[in-house]
Coordinates of C-alpha atoms and ligand atoms in Angstrom, one line a residue:
M1 CA -14.7 -14.7 132.5
V2 CA -14.8 -17.4 135.2
H3 CA -12.8 -20.6 134.3
I4 CA -14.0 -23.8 136.0
T5 CA -12.3 -27.2 135.7
I6 CA -14.4 -30.2 136.6
I7 CA -12.7 -33.5 137.3
A8 CA -15.1 -36.5 136.9
G9 CA -13.6 -39.2 139.1
S10 CA -15.3 -42.4 137.9
N11 CA -13.6 -45.1 135.8
R12 CA -17.0 -46.4 134.6
K13 CA -18.6 -45.6 131.2
N14 CA -21.9 -43.8 131.6
A15 CA -21.2 -43.2 135.3
T16 CA -23.8 -41.2 137.1
S17 CA -21.2 -38.9 138.6
T18 CA -19.9 -38.1 135.1
Q19 CA -23.4 -37.6 133.8
L20 CA -24.0 -35.1 136.7
C21 CA -20.7 -33.4 135.7
R22 CA -21.9 -33.0 132.1
H23 CA -25.1 -31.3 133.5
L24 CA -22.9 -29.1 135.8
Q25 CA -20.8 -28.1 132.7
Q26 CA -24.0 -27.2 130.8
Q27 CA -25.4 -25.1 133.6
L28 CA -22.1 -23.4 134.4
E29 CA -21.8 -22.5 130.7
N30 CA -25.3 -21.1 130.7
M31 CA -24.1 -18.9 133.6
G32 CA -21.3 -17.5 131.4
C33 CA -18.4 -19.7 132.7
Q34 CA -15.8 -21.3 130.6
V35 CA -15.7 -24.9 131.6
T36 CA -13.1 -27.7 131.1
L37 CA -14.5 -31.2 131.9
L38 CA -11.9 -33.9 132.5
P39 CA -13.6 -37.3 132.8
L40 CA -10.8 -39.6 134.1
F41 CA -12.4 -42.5 132.3
E42 CA -11.4 -40.8 129.1
L43 CA -8.1 -39.4 130.5
P44 CA -6.4 -42.4 132.0
L45 CA -3.4 -41.5 134.2
P46 CA -0.5 -43.6 135.3
F47 CA -0.1 -44.4 139.0
Y48 CA 1.5 -41.5 140.8
R49 CA 5.1 -42.3 141.8
P50 CA 6.7 -40.0 144.4
G51 CA 10.0 -38.5 143.3
V52 CA 9.6 -39.6 139.6
A53 CA 8.8 -36.8 137.3
S54 CA 5.9 -37.7 134.9
D55 CA 6.1 -37.0 131.2
D56 CA 2.6 -38.4 130.7
A57 CA 0.5 -36.2 128.3
N58 CA -2.7 -36.7 130.3
V59 CA -1.0 -35.7 133.5
A60 CA 0.1 -32.5 131.7
V61 CA -3.5 -31.8 130.6
L62 CA -4.7 -32.3 134.2
V63 CA -2.1 -30.0 135.7
K64 CA -2.5 -27.2 133.1
S65 CA -6.2 -27.2 133.4
L66 CA -6.2 -27.0 137.2
R67 CA -3.6 -24.2 137.1
E68 CA -5.7 -22.1 134.7
A69 CA -8.9 -22.7 136.7
D70 CA -10.5 -20.0 138.9
G71 CA -12.7 -22.6 140.6
I72 CA -12.6 -26.4 140.7
V73 CA -15.3 -29.1 140.9
L74 CA -14.2 -32.6 142.2
A75 CA -16.8 -35.3 141.5
T76 CA -16.6 -38.9 142.7
P77 CA -18.6 -42.1 143.0
D78 CA -18.8 -43.1 146.7
Y79 CA -16.6 -46.2 147.1
H80 CA -16.7 -47.7 150.6
G81 CA -17.5 -44.3 152.0
A82 CA -14.5 -42.7 150.3
P83 CA -13.6 -41.1 147.0
S84 CA -12.6 -43.4 144.1
G85 CA -9.0 -44.6 143.8
I86 CA -8.5 -42.9 140.4
L87 CA -9.6 -39.5 141.7
K88 CA -7.3 -39.8 144.7
N89 CA -4.5 -40.9 142.3
A90 CA -5.1 -37.9 140.1
L91 CA -5.1 -35.5 143.1
D92 CA -1.7 -36.9 144.2
F93 CA -0.2 -35.4 141.0
V94 CA -1.2 -31.9 142.1
G95 CA -1.1 -29.7 145.2
F96 CA -0.7 -26.1 146.4
D97 CA 0.3 -24.8 142.9
E98 CA -3.0 -25.9 141.5
F99 CA -5.4 -25.4 144.5
D100 CA -4.0 -22.6 146.7
G101 CA -6.8 -20.0 147.4
K102 CA -9.3 -21.5 144.9
V103 CA -12.8 -22.4 145.7
V104 CA -13.6 -26.1 145.3
L105 CA -17.0 -27.7 145.1
S106 CA -17.2 -31.4 146.1
V107 CA -19.8 -33.7 144.4
S108 CA -20.6 -37.4 144.9
S109 CA -22.9 -40.1 143.6
A110 CA -23.7 -42.9 146.1
G111 CA -25.8 -46.1 146.0
G112 CA -27.2 -45.1 149.4
A113 CA -29.0 -41.8 150.2
V114 CA -26.1 -39.5 150.7
G115 CA -22.3 -39.9 150.0
M116 CA -21.5 -37.9 153.2
S117 CA -18.3 -39.7 154.0
S118 CA -16.8 -39.4 150.5
L119 CA -17.7 -35.7 150.4
Q120 CA -16.0 -35.1 153.8
Q121 CA -12.9 -36.9 152.7
L122 CA -12.8 -34.8 149.5
Q123 CA -13.0 -31.7 151.6
T124 CA -10.2 -32.9 153.8
I125 CA -8.0 -33.3 150.7
V126 CA -9.0 -29.8 149.5
R127 CA -8.0 -28.3 152.9
N128 CA -4.7 -30.0 152.8
V129 CA -3.8 -28.5 149.4
H130 CA -5.0 -25.1 150.6
G131 CA -8.1 -24.9 148.5
V132 CA -11.2 -23.2 149.9
N133 CA -14.0 -25.6 150.4
C134 CA -17.4 -24.4 149.2
P135 CA -19.7 -25.0 152.2
E136 CA -22.4 -26.3 149.9
W137 CA -21.8 -29.6 148.2
I138 CA -23.8 -31.9 145.8
S139 CA -24.7 -35.4 146.6
I140 CA -27.0 -37.6 144.5
G141 CA -27.9 -41.0 145.8
G142 CA -30.3 -43.9 145.2
E143 CA -33.2 -42.9 143.0
Q144 CA -31.8 -39.4 142.4
R145 CA -29.2 -41.0 140.0
S146 CA -31.4 -40.9 136.9
F147 CA -31.2 -38.4 134.1
T148 CA -33.6 -37.2 131.3
P149 CA -32.5 -37.8 127.7
D150 CA -31.2 -34.2 127.6
G151 CA -28.9 -35.0 130.5
S152 CA -30.6 -33.1 133.4
P153 CA -31.4 -34.8 136.7
A154 CA -34.8 -36.4 136.3
D155 CA -35.9 -35.4 139.8
D156 CA -37.1 -31.7 139.9
K157 CA -35.9 -31.1 143.5
T158 CA -32.4 -32.5 142.7
R159 CA -32.2 -30.2 139.6
Q160 CA -33.2 -27.2 141.7
R161 CA -30.8 -28.1 144.5
V162 CA -28.0 -28.4 142.0
Q163 CA -28.7 -25.0 140.5
R164 CA -28.9 -23.3 143.9
T165 CA -25.5 -24.8 144.8
L166 CA -24.0 -23.7 141.5
N167 CA -25.2 -20.2 142.0
F168 CA -23.5 -20.1 145.4
F169 CA -20.3 -21.7 144.1
V170 CA -19.9 -19.3 141.2
S171 CA -20.5 -16.2 143.4
M172 CA -17.9 -17.6 145.8
V173 CA -15.4 -18.1 143.0
K174 CA -15.9 -14.6 141.7
T175 CA -15.4 -13.2 145.2
F176 CA -12.2 -15.1 145.9
R177 CA -10.8 -14.4 142.4
K178 CA -12.0 -10.7 142.4
I179 CA -13.9 -11.2 139.2
S180 CA -16.9 -8.9 138.7
Ligands
FMN1 C1 -16.3 -50.7 145.0 C2 -17.6 -50.0 145.3 C3 -17.9 -49.6 146.6 C4 -19.1 -48.9 146.9 N1 -19.3 -48.5 148.1 C5 -20.4 -47.8 148.4 C6 -20.7 -47.3 149.7 O1 -19.8 -47.5 150.6 N2 -21.8 -46.6 149.9 C7 -22.7 -46.4 148.9 O2 -23.7 -45.7 149.2 N3 -22.5 -46.9 147.7 C8 -21.4 -47.6 147.4 N4 -21.2 -48.1 146.1 C9 -22.2 -47.8 145.1 C10 -21.8 -46.5 144.3 O3 -21.5 -45.5 145.1 C11 -22.9 -46.1 143.4 O4 -23.2 -47.1 142.5 C12 -22.5 -44.8 142.6 O5 -23.7 -44.3 142.1 C13 -21.5 -45.1 141.5 O6 -21.2 -43.9 140.9 P1 -21.0 -43.8 139.3 O7 -22.4 -44.1 138.7 O8 -20.5 -42.5 139.1 O9 -20.0 -44.9 138.9 C14 -20.0 -48.7 145.8 C15 -19.7 -49.2 144.5 C16 -18.5 -49.8 144.3 C17 -18.3 -50.3 142.8

């Protein structure tokens, strides 16, 4: 069984990046994965303080879920061409122990066409915690940020592109974790 943890990095109710994460969770479960979705809007974290051990229950949930994951999805709204502050703050609580050798898929939602810069910055963070960047990523932007009532991307091509990327991501996770 492949365990995937998804961190939805928006602090906005009904965020499109979080809606996309719920679709990713559904599709990954359809592919036989066990998925934990951590929407940071519903899992508020304190500000990271270097050198001060945290006894916060939500931090413990974040750390445990990432440690148990075979593969990780990081999703962010594109803020000024960068990942959201709350996602970066969450990632500051973790590091090699949670990411080393694990395949990570980066996902963004942008007002413009593509959240290229926020995706690249997420991949830089992943590299620095020794995660393995999935070479495919998912970006929704502009009109692609609408969803059907059942939670799927409304645009056919976006839905197909998301599924192709998930197929690639899961096969990479299985290869790196030696799961058949
Ligand atoms: C503070 C802030 C900065 C933003 N900066 C950008 C930006 O640089 N480029 C862009 O395309 N969209 C930008 N946007 C628009 C968001 O990326 C867009 O609305 C996105 O879909 C929000 O994701 P969400 O629905 O998950 O909250 C910005 C929005 C906010 C609130």
